[in-house]
Tab-separated table of C-alpha atoms in Angstrom:
chain	number	residue	atom	x	y	z
A	1	LEU	CA	83.543	45.992	26.031
A	2	LEU	CA	79.763	46.319	26.041
A	3	SER	CA	79.832	48.619	23.017
A	4	LEU	CA	82.114	46.210	21.134
A	5	SER	CA	79.741	43.315	21.717
A	6	ALA	CA	76.800	45.438	20.570
A	7	CYS	CA	78.598	46.191	17.306
A	8	SER	CA	79.255	42.534	16.622
A	9	GLN	CA	75.635	41.447	16.956
A	10	GLU	CA	74.035	40.481	13.688
A	11	HIS	CA	71.010	42.497	12.564
A	12	GLN	CA	67.735	40.815	13.449
A	13	PHE	CA	65.370	41.378	10.517
A	14	THR	CA	61.832	42.417	11.333
A	15	GLY	CA	60.741	40.804	8.081
A	16	THR	CA	61.138	37.080	7.576
A	17	PRO	CA	64.810	36.630	6.624
A	18	TYR	CA	65.990	34.413	3.798
A	19	ASP	CA	68.126	31.650	5.239
A	20	PRO	CA	70.124	30.955	3.230
A	21	ILE	CA	70.396	34.266	1.393
A	22	LEU	CA	69.505	33.723	-2.279
A	23	PRO	CA	70.220	35.727	-5.422
A	24	ALA	CA	67.156	37.635	-6.583
A	25	PRO	CA	66.022	36.171	-9.908
A	26	GLU	CA	66.349	38.424	-12.935
A	27	LEU	CA	63.201	39.973	-14.287
A	28	LYS	CA	62.847	42.138	-17.352
A	29	GLY	CA	60.036	44.222	-18.701
A	30	THR	CA	58.943	47.747	-19.536
A	31	ASN	CA	58.675	50.484	-16.923
A	32	TRP	CA	55.629	52.765	-16.787
A	33	ASP	CA	57.630	55.489	-18.595
A	34	GLY	CA	58.268	53.198	-21.598
A	35	GLN	CA	61.903	52.525	-20.683
A	36	SER	CA	63.192	48.967	-20.560
A	37	PHE	CA	63.606	47.550	-17.059
A	38	ALA	CA	65.956	44.879	-15.727
A	39	MET	CA	66.221	44.017	-12.033
A	40	SER	CA	69.985	43.607	-12.442
A	41	ASP	CA	70.244	47.312	-13.387
A	42	LEU	CA	69.316	48.147	-9.782
A	43	ARG	CA	72.463	46.572	-8.302
A	44	GLY	CA	73.950	49.013	-5.838
A	45	LYS	CA	70.515	49.949	-4.504
A	46	VAL	CA	68.305	48.320	-1.921
A	47	VAL	CA	65.096	47.167	-3.620
A	48	LEU	CA	61.573	46.745	-2.263
A	49	LEU	CA	59.798	44.506	-4.796
A	50	PHE	CA	56.037	43.955	-4.838
A	51	PHE	CA	53.832	41.979	-7.258
A	52	GLY	CA	50.296	43.257	-7.823
A	53	TYR	CA	47.909	44.759	-10.334
A	54	THR	CA	46.195	48.112	-10.862
A	55	PHE	CA	42.668	46.711	-10.568
A	56	CYS	CA	43.503	45.316	-7.105
A	57	PRO	CA	41.008	46.958	-4.739
A	58	ASP	CA	42.895	46.899	-1.442
A	59	VAL	CA	46.234	45.133	-0.888
A	60	CYS	CA	48.087	46.693	-3.831
A	61	PRO	CA	47.243	50.370	-3.212
A	62	LEU	CA	47.740	49.865	0.530
A	63	THR	CA	51.199	48.354	-0.043
A	64	LEU	CA	52.239	51.128	-2.419
A	65	ALA	CA	51.043	53.741	0.088
A	66	GLU	CA	53.117	51.989	2.747
A	67	MET	CA	56.149	51.985	0.441
A	68	LYS	CA	55.650	55.737	-0.032
A	69	ALA	CA	55.685	56.114	3.769
A	70	VAL	CA	58.813	53.945	4.034
A	71	VAL	CA	60.607	56.119	1.477
A	72	ALA	CA	59.524	59.275	3.319
A	73	GLU	CA	60.859	57.905	6.624
A	74	LEU	CA	64.221	57.031	5.040
A	75	GLY	CA	65.109	60.654	4.310
A	76	GLU	CA	68.443	60.872	2.469
A	77	ASP	CA	68.772	57.064	2.547
A	78	ALA	CA	65.867	56.932	0.064
A	79	ASN	CA	68.349	57.885	-2.677
A	80	ASN	CA	69.765	54.371	-2.321
A	81	VAL	CA	66.416	52.578	-2.466
A	82	ALA	CA	64.234	51.528	-5.394
A	83	VAL	CA	60.580	50.510	-5.098
A	84	VAL	CA	59.483	48.121	-7.850
A	85	PHE	CA	55.861	47.170	-8.542
A	86	VAL	CA	55.539	44.285	-11.033
A	87	SER	CA	52.108	43.798	-12.574
A	88	THR	CA	50.630	40.320	-12.437
A	89	ASP	CA	48.060	41.444	-15.038
A	90	PRO	CA	50.240	42.557	-17.964
A	91	GLU	CA	47.466	42.414	-20.540
A	92	ARG	CA	45.513	45.172	-18.780
A	93	ASP	CA	48.405	46.866	-16.980
A	94	THR	CA	50.167	48.297	-19.988
A	95	PRO	CA	52.851	50.930	-19.391
A	96	GLU	CA	50.218	53.526	-20.346
A	97	ARG	CA	47.902	52.246	-17.603
A	98	LEU	CA	50.739	51.894	-15.090
A	99	ALA	CA	51.923	55.494	-15.620
A	100	PRO	CA	49.116	57.364	-13.820
A	101	TYR	CA	48.771	54.585	-11.244
A	102	MET	CA	52.431	54.744	-10.204
A	103	GLN	CA	52.572	58.536	-10.355
A	104	ALA	CA	49.661	58.660	-7.911
A	105	PHE	CA	51.993	57.104	-5.336
A	106	ASP	CA	55.502	58.253	-6.290
A	107	SER	CA	56.900	58.950	-9.744
A	108	SER	CA	60.275	57.531	-8.685
A	109	PHE	CA	58.712	54.081	-8.195
A	110	TYR	CA	59.077	51.545	-10.977
A	111	GLY	CA	55.856	50.103	-12.387
A	112	VAL	CA	56.885	47.163	-14.538
A	113	ASN	CA	54.997	45.289	-17.211
A	114	VAL	CA	56.594	41.878	-17.717
A	115	PRO	CA	55.409	40.204	-20.939
A	116	LEU	CA	52.787	37.537	-20.286
A	117	ASP	CA	54.937	34.800	-21.817
A	118	ALA	CA	57.719	35.558	-19.266
A	119	LEU	CA	55.562	36.404	-16.245
A	120	GLU	CA	54.785	32.865	-15.085
A	121	ALA	CA	58.491	32.011	-14.931
A	122	VAL	CA	59.213	35.216	-12.976
A	123	LYS	CA	56.394	34.476	-10.527
A	124	LYS	CA	57.663	30.915	-10.090
A	125	ASP	CA	61.243	32.135	-9.592
A	126	TYR	CA	60.083	34.468	-6.798
A	127	GLY	CA	57.532	32.049	-5.346
A	128	VAL	CA	54.626	34.405	-6.053
A	129	TYR	CA	51.261	32.725	-5.703
A	130	HIS	CA	49.271	35.774	-4.635
A	131	THR	CA	49.916	39.457	-3.958
A	132	GLY	CA	50.640	40.757	-0.515
A	133	TRP	CA	54.360	40.129	-0.030
A	134	THR	CA	57.165	42.644	-0.419
A	135	TYR	CA	60.637	41.302	-1.135
A	136	LEU	CA	63.687	43.085	0.296
A	137	ILE	CA	66.743	42.828	-1.967
A	138	ASP	CA	70.185	44.062	-0.962
A	139	GLY	CA	72.602	46.105	-3.058
A	140	ALA	CA	74.362	42.970	-4.283
A	141	GLY	CA	71.084	41.645	-5.711
A	142	ASN	CA	70.297	39.092	-2.993
A	143	LEU	CA	66.934	38.315	-1.413
A	144	ARG	CA	67.339	39.186	2.264
A	145	ALA	CA	63.820	39.310	3.757
A	146	ILE	CA	60.150	39.270	2.924
A	147	PHE	CA	57.431	41.429	4.473
A	148	SER	CA	53.772	40.486	4.825
A	149	VAL	CA	51.079	42.986	3.936
A	150	ASP	CA	50.264	43.647	7.585
A	151	MET	CA	53.720	45.018	8.419
A	152	SER	CA	53.858	48.766	8.993
A	153	PRO	CA	56.419	51.178	7.552
A	154	ASP	CA	57.902	51.513	11.061
A	155	GLN	CA	58.626	47.784	10.996
A	156	ILE	CA	60.101	47.831	7.481
A	157	VAL	CA	62.369	50.895	7.737
A	158	PRO	CA	64.977	49.356	10.125
A	159	ASP	CA	65.618	46.451	7.743
A	160	VAL	CA	65.943	48.787	4.751
A	161	THR	CA	68.219	51.156	6.692
A	162	TYR	CA	70.437	48.257	7.736
A	163	LEU	CA	70.914	47.208	4.098
A	164	VAL	CA	71.494	50.820	2.948
A	165	ASP	CA	74.204	51.092	5.607
A	166	GLU	CA	75.837	47.966	4.115
A	167	LEU	CA	76.159	49.583	0.668
């Protein structure tokens, strides 16, 4: 009986959960490798989404390093996870500039340049007013939780693993 009740308990997110759960807004741009990018193409994967810029001196590289650690901790589950970095400085962060920056962390990470004329709407849709937040999106494309910059990979991994197990 005890084991049955443990199975029925709902996962308690370490990150701040979305309540209610909301669909992740679409965003489109160009990945660091020159390929077109659409958030909707990542359905079926758990997504860790972060907004930042390559000239950011501290929060952005720290967050990407933490995402690299999260992916390393996930092991085989990492095959079902996508890390997406969206530049908030598209005029300077061209795909050519994003390429070496993203490869310095993990070449499987997306580094997306959203055109300037579309970026403000994307930021508004996600509620982005400054960098430092990582959005957790489930395989169905829904916003499930948000992580502050001071959360460690050990705090993030259980939430990601829970959503990978739901796939």
